[in-house]
Structures are given as C-alpha cells and as structure tokens.
Coordinates of C-alpha atoms and ligand atoms in Angstrom, one line a residue:
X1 CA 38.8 -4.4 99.9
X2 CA 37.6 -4.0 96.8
X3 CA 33.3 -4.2 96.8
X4 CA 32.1 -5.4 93.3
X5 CA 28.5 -4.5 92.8
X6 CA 26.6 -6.3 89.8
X7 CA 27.5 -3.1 87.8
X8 CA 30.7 -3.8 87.9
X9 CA 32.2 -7.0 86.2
X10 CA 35.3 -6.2 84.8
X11 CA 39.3 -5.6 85.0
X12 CA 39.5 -3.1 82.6
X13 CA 38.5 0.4 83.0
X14 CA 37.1 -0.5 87.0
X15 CA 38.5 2.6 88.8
X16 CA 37.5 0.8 92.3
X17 CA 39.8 -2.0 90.9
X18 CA 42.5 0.2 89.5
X19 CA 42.8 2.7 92.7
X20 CA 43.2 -0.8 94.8
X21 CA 45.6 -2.6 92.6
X22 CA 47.7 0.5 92.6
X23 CA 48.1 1.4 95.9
X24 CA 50.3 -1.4 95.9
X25 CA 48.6 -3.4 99.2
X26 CA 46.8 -6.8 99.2
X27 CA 43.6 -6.3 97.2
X28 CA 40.0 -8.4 98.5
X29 CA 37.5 -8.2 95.7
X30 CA 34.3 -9.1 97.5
X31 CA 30.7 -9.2 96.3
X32 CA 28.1 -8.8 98.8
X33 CA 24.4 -10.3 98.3
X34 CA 22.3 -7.1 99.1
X35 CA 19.2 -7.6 101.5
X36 CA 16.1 -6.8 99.8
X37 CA 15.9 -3.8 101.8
X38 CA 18.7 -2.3 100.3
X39 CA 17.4 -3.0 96.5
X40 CA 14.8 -0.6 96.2
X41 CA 12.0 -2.3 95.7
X42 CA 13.9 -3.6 92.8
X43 CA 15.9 -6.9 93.6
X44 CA 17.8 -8.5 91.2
X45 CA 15.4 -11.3 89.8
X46 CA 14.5 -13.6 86.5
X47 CA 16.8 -13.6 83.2
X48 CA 18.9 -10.3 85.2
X49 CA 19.6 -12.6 87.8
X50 CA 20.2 -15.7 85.9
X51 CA 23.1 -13.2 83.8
X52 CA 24.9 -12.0 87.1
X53 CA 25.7 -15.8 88.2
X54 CA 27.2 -16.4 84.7
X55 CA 28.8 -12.5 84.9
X56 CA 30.4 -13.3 88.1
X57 CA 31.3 -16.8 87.2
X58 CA 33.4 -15.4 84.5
X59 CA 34.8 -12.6 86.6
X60 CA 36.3 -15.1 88.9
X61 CA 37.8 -16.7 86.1
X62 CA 39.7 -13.6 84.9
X63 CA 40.5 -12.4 88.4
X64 CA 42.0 -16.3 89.2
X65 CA 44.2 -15.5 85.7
X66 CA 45.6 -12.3 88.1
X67 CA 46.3 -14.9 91.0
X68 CA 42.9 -13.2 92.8
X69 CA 39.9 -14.2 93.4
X70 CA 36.2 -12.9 94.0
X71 CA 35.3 -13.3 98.2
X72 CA 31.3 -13.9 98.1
X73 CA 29.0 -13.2 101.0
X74 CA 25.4 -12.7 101.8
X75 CA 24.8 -9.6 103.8
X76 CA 21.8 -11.7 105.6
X77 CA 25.1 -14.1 106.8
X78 CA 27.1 -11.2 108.1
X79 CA 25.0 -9.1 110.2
X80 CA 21.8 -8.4 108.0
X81 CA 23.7 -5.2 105.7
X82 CA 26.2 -4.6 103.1
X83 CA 27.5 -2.2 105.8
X84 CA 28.3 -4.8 108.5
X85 CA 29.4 -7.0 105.7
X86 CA 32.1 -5.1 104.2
X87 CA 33.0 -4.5 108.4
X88 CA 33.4 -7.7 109.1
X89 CA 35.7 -8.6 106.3
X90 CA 37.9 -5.5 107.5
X91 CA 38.3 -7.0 110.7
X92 CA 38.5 -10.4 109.9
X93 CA 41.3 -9.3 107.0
X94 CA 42.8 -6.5 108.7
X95 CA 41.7 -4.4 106.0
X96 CA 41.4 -0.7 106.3
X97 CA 40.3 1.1 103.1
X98 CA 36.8 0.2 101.0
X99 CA 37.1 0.8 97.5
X100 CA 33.8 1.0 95.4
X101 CA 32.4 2.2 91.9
X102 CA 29.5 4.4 92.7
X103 CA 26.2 3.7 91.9
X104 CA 23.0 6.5 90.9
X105 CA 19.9 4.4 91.9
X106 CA 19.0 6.8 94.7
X107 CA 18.2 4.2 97.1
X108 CA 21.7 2.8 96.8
X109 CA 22.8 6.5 97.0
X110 CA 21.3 6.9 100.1
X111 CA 22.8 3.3 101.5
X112 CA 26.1 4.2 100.4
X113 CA 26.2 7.6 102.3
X114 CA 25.2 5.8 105.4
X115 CA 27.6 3.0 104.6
X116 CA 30.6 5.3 104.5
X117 CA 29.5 6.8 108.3
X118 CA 29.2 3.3 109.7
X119 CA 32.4 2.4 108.1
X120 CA 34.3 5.4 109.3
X121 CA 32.9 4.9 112.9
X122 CA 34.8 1.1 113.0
X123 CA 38.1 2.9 111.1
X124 CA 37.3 1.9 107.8
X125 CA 37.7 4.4 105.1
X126 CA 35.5 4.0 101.8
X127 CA 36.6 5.4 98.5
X128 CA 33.8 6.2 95.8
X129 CA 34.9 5.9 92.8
X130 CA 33.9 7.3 89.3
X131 CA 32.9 5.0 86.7
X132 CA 29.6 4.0 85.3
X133 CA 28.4 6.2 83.4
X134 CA 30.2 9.1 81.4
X135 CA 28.8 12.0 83.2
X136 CA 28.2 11.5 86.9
X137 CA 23.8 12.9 87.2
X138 CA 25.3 15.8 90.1
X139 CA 27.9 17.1 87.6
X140 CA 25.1 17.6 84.8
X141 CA 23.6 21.3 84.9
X142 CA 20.6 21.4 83.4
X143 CA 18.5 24.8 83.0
X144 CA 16.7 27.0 81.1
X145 CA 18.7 26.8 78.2
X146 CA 19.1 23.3 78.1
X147 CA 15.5 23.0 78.3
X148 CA 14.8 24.6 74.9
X149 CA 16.0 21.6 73.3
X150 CA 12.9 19.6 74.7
X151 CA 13.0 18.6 78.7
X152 CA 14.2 15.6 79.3
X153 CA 15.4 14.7 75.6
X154 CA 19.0 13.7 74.8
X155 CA 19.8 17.2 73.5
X156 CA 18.7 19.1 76.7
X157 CA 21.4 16.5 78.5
X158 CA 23.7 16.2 76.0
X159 CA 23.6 20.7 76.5
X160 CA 23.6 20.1 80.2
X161 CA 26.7 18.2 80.5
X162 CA 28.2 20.2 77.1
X163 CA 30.9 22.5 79.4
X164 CA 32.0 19.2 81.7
X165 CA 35.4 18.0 80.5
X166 CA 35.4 14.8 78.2
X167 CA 35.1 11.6 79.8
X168 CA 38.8 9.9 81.0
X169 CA 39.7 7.3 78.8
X170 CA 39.3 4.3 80.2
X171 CA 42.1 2.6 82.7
X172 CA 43.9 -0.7 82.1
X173 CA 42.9 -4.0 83.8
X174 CA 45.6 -4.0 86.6
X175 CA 48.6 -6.3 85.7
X176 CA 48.8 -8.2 89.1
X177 CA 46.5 -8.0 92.0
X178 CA 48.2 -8.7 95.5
X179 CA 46.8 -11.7 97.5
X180 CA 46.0 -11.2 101.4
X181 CA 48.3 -13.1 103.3
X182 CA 45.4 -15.7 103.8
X183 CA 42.0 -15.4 102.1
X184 CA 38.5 -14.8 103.3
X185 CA 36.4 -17.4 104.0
X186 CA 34.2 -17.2 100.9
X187 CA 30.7 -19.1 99.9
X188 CA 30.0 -21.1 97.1
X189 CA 28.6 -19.1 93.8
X190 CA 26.1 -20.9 93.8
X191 CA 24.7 -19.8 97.7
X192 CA 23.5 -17.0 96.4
X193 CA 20.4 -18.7 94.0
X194 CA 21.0 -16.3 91.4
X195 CA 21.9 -19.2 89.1
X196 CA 19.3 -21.4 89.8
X197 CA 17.1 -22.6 87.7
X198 CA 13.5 -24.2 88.6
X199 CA 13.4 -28.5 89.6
X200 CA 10.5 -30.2 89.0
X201 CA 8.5 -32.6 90.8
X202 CA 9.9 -35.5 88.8
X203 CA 13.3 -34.3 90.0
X204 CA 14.0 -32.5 85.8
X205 CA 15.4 -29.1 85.7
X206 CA 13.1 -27.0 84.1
X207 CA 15.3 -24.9 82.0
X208 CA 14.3 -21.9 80.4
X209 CA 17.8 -20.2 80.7
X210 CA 18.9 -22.2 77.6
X211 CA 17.9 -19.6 74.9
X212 CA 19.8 -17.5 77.1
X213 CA 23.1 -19.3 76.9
X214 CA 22.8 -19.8 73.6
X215 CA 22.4 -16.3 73.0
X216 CA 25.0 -14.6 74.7
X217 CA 28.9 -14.9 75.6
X218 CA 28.4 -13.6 79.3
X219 CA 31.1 -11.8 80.9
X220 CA 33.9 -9.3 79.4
X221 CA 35.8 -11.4 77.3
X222 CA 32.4 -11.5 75.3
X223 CA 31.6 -8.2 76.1
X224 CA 34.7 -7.0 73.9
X225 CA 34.6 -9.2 71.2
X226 CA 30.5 -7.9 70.4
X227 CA 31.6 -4.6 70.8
X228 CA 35.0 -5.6 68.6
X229 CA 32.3 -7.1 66.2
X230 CA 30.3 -4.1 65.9
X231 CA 32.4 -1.6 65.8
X232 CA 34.3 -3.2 63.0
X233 CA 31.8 -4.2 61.1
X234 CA 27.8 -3.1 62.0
X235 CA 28.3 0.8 63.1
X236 CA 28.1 2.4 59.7
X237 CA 24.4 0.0 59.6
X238 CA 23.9 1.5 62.5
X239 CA 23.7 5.1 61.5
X240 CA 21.5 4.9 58.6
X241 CA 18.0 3.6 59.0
X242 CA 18.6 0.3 59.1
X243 CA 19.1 0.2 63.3
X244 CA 15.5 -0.1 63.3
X245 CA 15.5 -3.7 61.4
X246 CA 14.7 -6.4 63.5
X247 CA 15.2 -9.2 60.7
X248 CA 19.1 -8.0 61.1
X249 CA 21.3 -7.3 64.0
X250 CA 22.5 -3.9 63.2
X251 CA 22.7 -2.7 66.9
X252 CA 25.5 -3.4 69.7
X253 CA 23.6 -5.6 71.5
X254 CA 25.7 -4.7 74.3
X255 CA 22.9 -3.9 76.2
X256 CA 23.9 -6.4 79.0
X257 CA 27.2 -6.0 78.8
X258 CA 26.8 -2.5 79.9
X259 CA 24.3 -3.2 82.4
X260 CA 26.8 -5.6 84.4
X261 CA 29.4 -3.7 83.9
X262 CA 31.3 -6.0 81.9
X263 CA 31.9 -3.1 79.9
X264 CA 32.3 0.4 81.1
X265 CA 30.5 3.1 79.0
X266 CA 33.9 4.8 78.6
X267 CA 35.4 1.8 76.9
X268 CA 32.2 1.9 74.1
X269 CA 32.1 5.7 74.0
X270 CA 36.6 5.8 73.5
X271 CA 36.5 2.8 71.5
X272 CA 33.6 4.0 69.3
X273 CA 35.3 7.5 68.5
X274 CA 38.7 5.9 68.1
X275 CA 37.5 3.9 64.7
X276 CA 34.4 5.5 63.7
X277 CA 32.6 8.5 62.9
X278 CA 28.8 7.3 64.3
X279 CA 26.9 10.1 65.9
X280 CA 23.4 8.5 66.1
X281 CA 25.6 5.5 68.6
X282 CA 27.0 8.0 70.7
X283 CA 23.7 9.5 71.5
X284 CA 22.4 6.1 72.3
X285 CA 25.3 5.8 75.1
X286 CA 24.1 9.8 76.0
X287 CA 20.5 8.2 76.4
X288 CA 22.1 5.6 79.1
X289 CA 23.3 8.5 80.9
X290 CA 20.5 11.0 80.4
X291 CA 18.1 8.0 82.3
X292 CA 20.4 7.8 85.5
X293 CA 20.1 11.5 85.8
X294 CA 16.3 11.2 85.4
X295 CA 16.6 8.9 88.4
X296 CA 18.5 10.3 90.4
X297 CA 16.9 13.4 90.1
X298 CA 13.2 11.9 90.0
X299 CA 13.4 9.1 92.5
X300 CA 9.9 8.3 91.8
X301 CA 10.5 7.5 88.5
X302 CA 9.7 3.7 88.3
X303 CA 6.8 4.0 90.7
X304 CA 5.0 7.2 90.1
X305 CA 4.2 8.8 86.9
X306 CA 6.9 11.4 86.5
X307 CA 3.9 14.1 85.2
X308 CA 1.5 13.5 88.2
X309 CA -1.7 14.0 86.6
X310 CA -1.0 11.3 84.7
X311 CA -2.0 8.9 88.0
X312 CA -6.1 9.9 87.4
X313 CA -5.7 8.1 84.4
X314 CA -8.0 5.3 83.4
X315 CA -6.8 2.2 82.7
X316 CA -8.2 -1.1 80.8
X317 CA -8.3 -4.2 83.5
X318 CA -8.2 -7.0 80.5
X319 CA -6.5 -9.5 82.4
X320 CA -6.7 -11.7 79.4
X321 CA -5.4 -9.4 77.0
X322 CA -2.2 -8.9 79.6
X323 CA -1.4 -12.6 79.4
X324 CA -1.4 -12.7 75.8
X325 CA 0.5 -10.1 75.5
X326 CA 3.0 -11.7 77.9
X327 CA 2.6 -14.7 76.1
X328 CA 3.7 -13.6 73.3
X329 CA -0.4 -14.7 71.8
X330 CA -1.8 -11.5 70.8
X331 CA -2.5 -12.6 67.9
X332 CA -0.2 -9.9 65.7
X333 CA 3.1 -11.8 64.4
X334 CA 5.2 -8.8 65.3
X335 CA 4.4 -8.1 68.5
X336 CA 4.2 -12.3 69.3
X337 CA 7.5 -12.6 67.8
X338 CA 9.6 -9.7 69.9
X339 CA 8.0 -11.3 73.1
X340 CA 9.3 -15.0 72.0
X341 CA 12.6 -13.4 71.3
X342 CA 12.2 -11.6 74.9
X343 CA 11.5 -14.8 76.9
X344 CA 13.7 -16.7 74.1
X345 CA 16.4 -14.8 74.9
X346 CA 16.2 -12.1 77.7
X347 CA 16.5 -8.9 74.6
X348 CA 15.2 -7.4 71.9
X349 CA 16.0 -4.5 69.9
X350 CA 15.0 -1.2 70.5
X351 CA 12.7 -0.8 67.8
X352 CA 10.6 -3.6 69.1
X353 CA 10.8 -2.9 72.2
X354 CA 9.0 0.6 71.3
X355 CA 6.4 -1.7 69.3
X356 CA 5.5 -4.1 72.1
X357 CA 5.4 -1.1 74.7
X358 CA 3.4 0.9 72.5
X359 CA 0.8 -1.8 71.8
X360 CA 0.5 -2.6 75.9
X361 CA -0.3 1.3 76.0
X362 CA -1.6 2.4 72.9
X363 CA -3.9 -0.3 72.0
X364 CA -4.5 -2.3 75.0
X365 CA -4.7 0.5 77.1
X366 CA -2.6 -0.9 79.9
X367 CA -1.4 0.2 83.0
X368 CA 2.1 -0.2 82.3
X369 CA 3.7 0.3 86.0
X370 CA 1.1 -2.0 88.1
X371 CA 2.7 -4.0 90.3
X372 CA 1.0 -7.5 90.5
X373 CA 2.1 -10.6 92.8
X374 CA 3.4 -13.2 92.7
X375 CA 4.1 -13.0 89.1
X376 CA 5.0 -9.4 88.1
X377 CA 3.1 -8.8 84.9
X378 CA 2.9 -4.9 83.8
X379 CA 5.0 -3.9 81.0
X380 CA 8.0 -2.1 83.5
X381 CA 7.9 -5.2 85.7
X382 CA 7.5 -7.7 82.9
X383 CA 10.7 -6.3 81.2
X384 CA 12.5 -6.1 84.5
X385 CA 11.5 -10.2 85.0
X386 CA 12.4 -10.8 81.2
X387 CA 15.2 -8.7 79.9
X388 CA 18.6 -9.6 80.9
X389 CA 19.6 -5.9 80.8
X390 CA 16.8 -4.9 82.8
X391 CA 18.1 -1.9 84.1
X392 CA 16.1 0.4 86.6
X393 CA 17.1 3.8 85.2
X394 CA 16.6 2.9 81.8
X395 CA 13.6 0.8 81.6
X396 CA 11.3 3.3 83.9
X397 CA 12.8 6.1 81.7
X398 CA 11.5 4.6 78.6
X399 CA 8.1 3.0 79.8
X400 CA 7.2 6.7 81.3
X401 CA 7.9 7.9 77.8
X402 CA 6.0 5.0 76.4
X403 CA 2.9 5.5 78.7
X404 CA 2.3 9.5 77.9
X405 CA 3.6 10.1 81.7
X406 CA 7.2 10.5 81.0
X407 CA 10.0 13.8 80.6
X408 CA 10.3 13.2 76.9
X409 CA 6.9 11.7 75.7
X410 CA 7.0 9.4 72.9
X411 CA 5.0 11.4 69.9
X412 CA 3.9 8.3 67.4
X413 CA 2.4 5.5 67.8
X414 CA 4.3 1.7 66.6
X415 CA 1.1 0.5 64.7
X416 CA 1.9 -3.2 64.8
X417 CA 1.7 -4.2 61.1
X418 CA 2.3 -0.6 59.4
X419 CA 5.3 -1.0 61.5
X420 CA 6.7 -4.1 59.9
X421 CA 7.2 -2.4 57.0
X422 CA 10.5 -0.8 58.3
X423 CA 11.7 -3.1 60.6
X424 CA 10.7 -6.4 58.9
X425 CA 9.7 -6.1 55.3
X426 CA 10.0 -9.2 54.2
X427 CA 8.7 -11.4 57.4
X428 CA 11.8 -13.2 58.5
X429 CA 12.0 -11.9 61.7
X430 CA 8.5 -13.3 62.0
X431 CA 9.6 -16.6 60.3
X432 CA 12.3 -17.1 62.9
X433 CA 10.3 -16.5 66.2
X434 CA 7.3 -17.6 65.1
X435 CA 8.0 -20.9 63.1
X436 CA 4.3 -21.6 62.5
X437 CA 3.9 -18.8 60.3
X438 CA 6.8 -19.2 58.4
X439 CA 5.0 -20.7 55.2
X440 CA 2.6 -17.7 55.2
X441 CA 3.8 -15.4 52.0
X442 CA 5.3 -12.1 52.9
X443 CA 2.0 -10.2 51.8
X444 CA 0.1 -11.9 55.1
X445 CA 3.4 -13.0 57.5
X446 CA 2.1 -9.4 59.3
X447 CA -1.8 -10.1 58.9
X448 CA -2.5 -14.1 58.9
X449 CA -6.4 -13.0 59.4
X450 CA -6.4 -11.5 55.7
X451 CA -5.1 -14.4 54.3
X452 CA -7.4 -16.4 52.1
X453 CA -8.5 -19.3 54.1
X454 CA -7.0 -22.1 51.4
X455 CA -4.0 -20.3 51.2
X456 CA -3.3 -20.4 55.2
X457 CA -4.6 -24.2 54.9
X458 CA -1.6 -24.6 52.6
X459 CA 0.7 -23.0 54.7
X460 CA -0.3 -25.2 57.6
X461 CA -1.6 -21.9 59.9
X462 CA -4.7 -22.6 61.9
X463 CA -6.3 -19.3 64.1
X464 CA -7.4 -19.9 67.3
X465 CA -5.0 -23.4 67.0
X466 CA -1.1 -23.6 66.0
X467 CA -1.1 -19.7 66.0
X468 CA -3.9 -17.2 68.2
X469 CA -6.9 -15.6 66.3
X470 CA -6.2 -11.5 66.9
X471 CA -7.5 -9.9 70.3
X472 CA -8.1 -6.7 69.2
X473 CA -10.3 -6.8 65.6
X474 CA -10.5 -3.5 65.5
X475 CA -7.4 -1.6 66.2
X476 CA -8.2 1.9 65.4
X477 CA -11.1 1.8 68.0
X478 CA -9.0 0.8 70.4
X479 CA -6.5 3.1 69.9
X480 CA -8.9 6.0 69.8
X481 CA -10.3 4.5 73.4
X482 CA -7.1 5.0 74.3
X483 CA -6.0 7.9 73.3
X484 CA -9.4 8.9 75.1
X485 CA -8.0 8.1 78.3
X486 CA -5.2 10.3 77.8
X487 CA -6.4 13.0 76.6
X488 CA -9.2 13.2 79.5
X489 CA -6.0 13.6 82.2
X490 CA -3.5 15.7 80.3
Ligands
FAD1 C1 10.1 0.2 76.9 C2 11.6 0.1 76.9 C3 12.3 -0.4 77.9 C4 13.7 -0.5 77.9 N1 14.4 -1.1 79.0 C5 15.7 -1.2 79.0 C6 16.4 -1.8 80.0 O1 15.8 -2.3 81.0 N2 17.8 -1.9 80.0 C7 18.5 -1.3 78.9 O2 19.7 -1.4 78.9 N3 17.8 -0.7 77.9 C8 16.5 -0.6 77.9 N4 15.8 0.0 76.8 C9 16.6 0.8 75.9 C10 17.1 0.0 74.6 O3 16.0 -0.6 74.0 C11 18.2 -1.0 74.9 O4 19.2 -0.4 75.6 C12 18.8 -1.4 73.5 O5 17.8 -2.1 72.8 C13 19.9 -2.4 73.8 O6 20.4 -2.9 72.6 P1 21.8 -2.5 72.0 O7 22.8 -2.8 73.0 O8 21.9 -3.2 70.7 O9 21.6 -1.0 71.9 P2 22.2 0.1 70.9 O10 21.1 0.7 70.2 O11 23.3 -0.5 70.0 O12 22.8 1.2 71.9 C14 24.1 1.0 72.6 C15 23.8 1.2 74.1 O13 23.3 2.5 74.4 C16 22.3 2.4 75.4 N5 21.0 2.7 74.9 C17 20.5 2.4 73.7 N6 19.2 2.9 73.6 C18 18.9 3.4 74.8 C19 17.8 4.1 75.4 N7 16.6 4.2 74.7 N8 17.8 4.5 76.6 C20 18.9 4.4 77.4 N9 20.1 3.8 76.9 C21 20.0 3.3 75.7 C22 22.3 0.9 75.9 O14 23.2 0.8 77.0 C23 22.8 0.2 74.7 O15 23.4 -1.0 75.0 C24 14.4 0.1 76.8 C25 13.7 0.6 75.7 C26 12.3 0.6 75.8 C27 11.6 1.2 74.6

C-alpha cells in the first residue's frame, strides 16, 4: 500500500512511490480523507481544497497511464481514522507493508507515530519515507552559532543544516506499477466534497473556482512545464530586483505545485542548479524548509504568538475595516488589487502578499491570528481560506513575522502607495485587477483621492460608487497608533 497524502501528488521523485514500485510486489496507492481530528485544527478547506480535487484528478490520470490507479476512502467510512483505514485495506488486500512520505506538521507527526504502533499491532509494517522538504526539521542543528546570523532567518537555517549532506537528487517516476490481483473497492472522487462548488437556490452553480482554472494547469504535468518555463526563461528576472514586480510574473509561481506535492522541492532545488546560477531562488526554497522547522519545533506557531508577550497586545476591533480589507474595498488600488487577484485566483506574489499583511497589521491594526466563525476572516485564516497554496508552516511563519510576534520580525513597513513604486510603477497591475481604475493616468492609478475631480469624471471613477472612497484618510496616524500598540508589549 502506498498512502498518498495531499503533499504528495506525483510519480517522479515520490520515495513512498519509488520504495513500493521497487520492491517488485503489487503496489495500492490509496488516499485517505483525514477526520478533522487528525487535521490540526487546520482541515483542508476553500481554493486549497478546490486544488486537491483537480491534483488528484490528474494524479489518477498519470497513475492509470502506469496501468494503476488511486484507491479513495474516507477514514469516517472505515472505522473513524487513517489508522483503521490503511488496516482495513491490508486485510481486505492482503497487504502487509505501508509506505508513506513523511509529513512535519506536528499533529500529523504525532498521528503518524501512533499510526505505525496500531499498524504493527495488526502485522502491518509502515515505512516513512524522506521526501518533502530538502532537510528533514530533526536533522537541522541549530545553535549558538547559527544564531548569530539572526534567529530564525534563512541564514541561521541555511548554517544549521550547512554540515548535512546535499539533498539526493530526485528519483524517477517508476516505469510500471504492479496491479493487485483484484482492486479495492474505491469511492468516487467526487465523495470526498473537496471539488464541490456552491448550488444555488435556483438550482445554478455558483462558481467562483473559475479564475482558478483559468489560472493554473493543476497537477505535475503543469507543475513541470511552469517550472520548465521559469527556469528557462524568468530565473535571471528573478535575481535582480525585479521579483518584487507585481505588473510581471517574474517568480516560479510554483507555489502550489510545491504545496501538493506535484513537485518535490528536490526536483526545483536539482533542476534549478543544473541550468542556472540563481542564489536569491534557492534561498526562497531554504525559506520553505526553514518554516517546517519553525513548526515542528514551535507547535504553537499558527495559534500562539511565537514571542509570548506579544498576546497582551492591543488590537483594533474594526469589523468594517476587516471586510474591506477582505473585500478587496479598502480603498487603496494596490492593496484592492492583490486581494482581487487572491480571490480571483487563489495567489499572489510575494511582494504583495507582504503589502496586504502589512496593511492588516501596520495600518489597521489587526489581529492577524483571530479565529472567527463561520467565515474565517483574520489575515492567517483568510489566506488559509483563499490561497491555493495555503500551507500551514509557511503561512503562520510569515504572518508571525508580519504581526511583530514572529522568529524573524519583518523590520519595514509596505506603505501602500510608496510601495507601488517598485512593484507597479506604471499602474498596470492595478489596471488589470481593478478595471475601473484603469483610465486613471499613472500619476493617480495609486491615489484616485488626489485626482482632480474633472479628471476622475473623465476617467469614469466615482469614490464611494464604482471604486470605495479610502478607509483610513490618514495613514501616518494610523500607523503610529499602531506602532503604539506594539511598542507598549515588546
Ligand atoms: C503573509 C504571507 C503568507 C504566506 N503564506 C504562504 C502559504 O500559505 N503558502 C506558501 O506556499 N507560501 C506562502 N507565503 C510565501 C510566499 O509568498 C509564496 O511562497 C510565494 O509567493 C509563492 O510564489 P512563487 O512560487 O512564485 O514563489 P518564488 O518566490 O518563486 O519561490 C519559489 C518557492 O519557494 C518557496 N517560498 C518562496 N517564498 C517563501 C517564503 N517567504 N517562505 C517560505 N517559502 C517560500 C515557495 O514554495 C515558492 O513556491 C506567504 C508569504 C507571506 C508574506
């Protein structure tokens, strides 16, 4: 049995895959709905969700090309855990070994350990495998010295993993998989709801996945040819200033790729250094790593803040101001237009991503880890909701940074116009999410409110009606407020 989480989509370079195909016996790729009690706190929901159905669709696909297939189950189906799952495909299949890719989320660390026991006690032995990342977060020896490159940075991991041997490179996709004699009883895809998308009363899907689709090639077919495209073409972009445009795309965007697994981290990183010389990238993929350490070393990471006295802080309650920011109607075209692309799409860069988390925290003064029912609005959950890459690790890493609280504290602040200058200087970016605007000349695309009001007449922009008057008028008294706050905790 081979047990696909949703971080691991692919043929090649899947060591859980790879160990199975190779041990020459029948091979039973399964993936297992997790109960909610195995997820953390953090299920699988929104655009993350919606990606997995397509992911897995397409993994089928390839795995049918290898005369295989993908068994799907529901651990509430099969005795109510991935443990008594994966048992009751041994015995129904006969199978005896488990082979899986393992996962750093510590409360999946903790279910794993506990599913090998229960496993072992019914005869089944489970394999872990190595995979995922580059550096596995127990192998990583952090210290002093480490330290002196700034706690929690990318140099003090990058030091700490320095004397580890060089990640593998990455294994084939296996040329043939065996077949069981007779195959599993398996559900229908779309069983598991991740793929569904909202009906409404007058029996109309409601389907705000389209943006989505049109987006993205899901699945690693896709996944190779956007890393084929930027590696051949965007990396040298990449390492000069111009990753921080947002009017170009000059990054991987591989973001979900990685997250599902379509592609394995040592696939990029070998891939990367085969063809290029690009530094800056390769600290990026560090980063990745460096944020699954930070969680599996700081469990608390997406719920507490990681430097505690951070939790007296004072927080605005603007509900208001939270929806508009959500909305994507703040009133400041930059900010607006990353959240359009964010529900548009399910991404942004990572430019804007530091200016719409810096303008939830710095100017609005935000609590950016609240957890609110039934919609989950605060700026970790919101992106979790939103982003199809929304990845645990990563996101809670970079909103603790974001909200003062985290290892490696962000030290400037993404002014939301001032900022335009470097990643949208002359207002297409703007022009493209926010269509409304696009008639404004590049001198007011960032500030509509300082255009003259004949000349916003002419370009058809009404405030406070096609496009929202500002929320904040005055930005540097809000900010100050905020910075207020922090200082009075730190
Ligand atoms: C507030 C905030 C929340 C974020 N939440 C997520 C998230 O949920 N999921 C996620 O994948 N990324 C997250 N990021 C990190 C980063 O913005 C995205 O990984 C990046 O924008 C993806 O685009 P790309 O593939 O073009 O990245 P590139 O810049 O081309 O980098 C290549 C890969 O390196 C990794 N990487 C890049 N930047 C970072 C980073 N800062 N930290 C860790 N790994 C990184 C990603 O896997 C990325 O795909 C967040 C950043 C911020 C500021």
């Amino acid at each position: 049995i081979v047990w696909l989480r949703a971080g691991d989509m692919r043929l090649t370079d899947n060591p859980a895959l790879h160990a199975a195909a190779e041990s020459g016996n029948p091979v039973i790729p399964v993936f297992i709905q997790p109960p909610r009690c195995e997820e953390g706190g953090w299920p699988l929901a929104g655009a993350a969700a919606y990606w997995l159905h397509h992911s897995l669709v397409a993994l089928q696909h390839s795995l049918s090309r290898l005369g295989s297939a993908v068994v799907v189950r529901r651990a509430a189906d099969c005795g109510g855990s991935s443990a008594a799952a994966l048992a009751a495909l041994a015995a129904e299949s006969g199978s005896r070994r488990v082979y899986y890719n393992a996962s750093f989320e510590p409360w999946l660390v903790r279910r794993d350990e506990a599913l090998e026991q229960e496993l072992a006690s019914q005869g089944v032995r489970a394999k872990r495998c190595a995979g995922n990342v580059l550096y596995h977060p127990e192998d990583a020896r952090p210290d002093e010295r480490t330290a002196a490159h700034g706690f929690g940075s990318v140099g003090f991991f990058l030091a700490a993993v320095a004397t580890l041997p060089p990640p593998p490179p990455p294994l084939p996709p296996p040329r043939r998989l065996k077949p069981p004699a007779a195959w599993p009883h398996s559900l229908p895809l779309s069983e598991l709801g991740y793929g569904r998308l909202p009906v409404r009363p007058d029996g109309t899907v409601e389907d705000w996945a389209a943006g989505i689709r049109r987006s993205w090639a899901v699945g690693e077919i896709g996944a190779q040819r956007a890393l084929e495209a930027f590696v051949s073409g965007g990396i040298q972009r990449f390492e000069g200033r111009e990753r921080f445009r947002a009017d170009q795309a000059n990054t991987a965007a591989i973001s979900p790729h990685l997250r599902f697994g379509e592609l394995s981290a040592r696939a990029v990183l070998h891939s990367v250094r085969e063809r290029a010389s690009a530094p800056t990238f390769l600290r990026r993929l560090a980063w990745r790593d460096l944020a699954y350490w930070a969680l599996w070393r700081f469990p608390h990471l997406p719920s507490r803040p990681f430097r505690p006295w951070f939790e007296a802080q004072a927080w605005s309650s603007d509900q208001p101001a939270l929806e508009a920011w959500q909305a994507g109607a703040t009133g400041f075209p930059l900010v607006d237009a990353a959240m359009a692309q964010l529900w548009a799409t399910g991404w942004m860069p990572n430019y804007m991503r530091h200016v719409v988390a810096g303008f939830l925290v710095e100017f609005l003064n935000l609590d950016w880890r609240r957890f609110s029912l039934p919609v989950p609005r605060h700026g970790l959950r919101w992106f979790d909701y939103t982003l199809v890459d929304a990845d645990t690790a990563i996101n809670a890493y970079m909103w603790q940074n974001g909200g003062h609280s985290g290892m490696d504290q962000w030290n400037f602040v993404m002014h939301p116009v001032f900022a335009a200058k470097s990643c949208d200087p002359e207002g297409d970016y703007v022009r493209r999410w926010l269509p409304q605007l696009a008639a404004l000349p590049v001198e007011y695309i960032h500030c509509p409110w300082e255009a003259p009001f004949a000349l916003r007449a002419a370009a058809g922009v009404v405030l406070g009606g096609n496009y929202p008057k500002r929320i904040l008028d005055d930005l540097e008294a809000a900010r100050r407020a905020s910075h207020a706050a922090v200082m009075a905790v730190r």
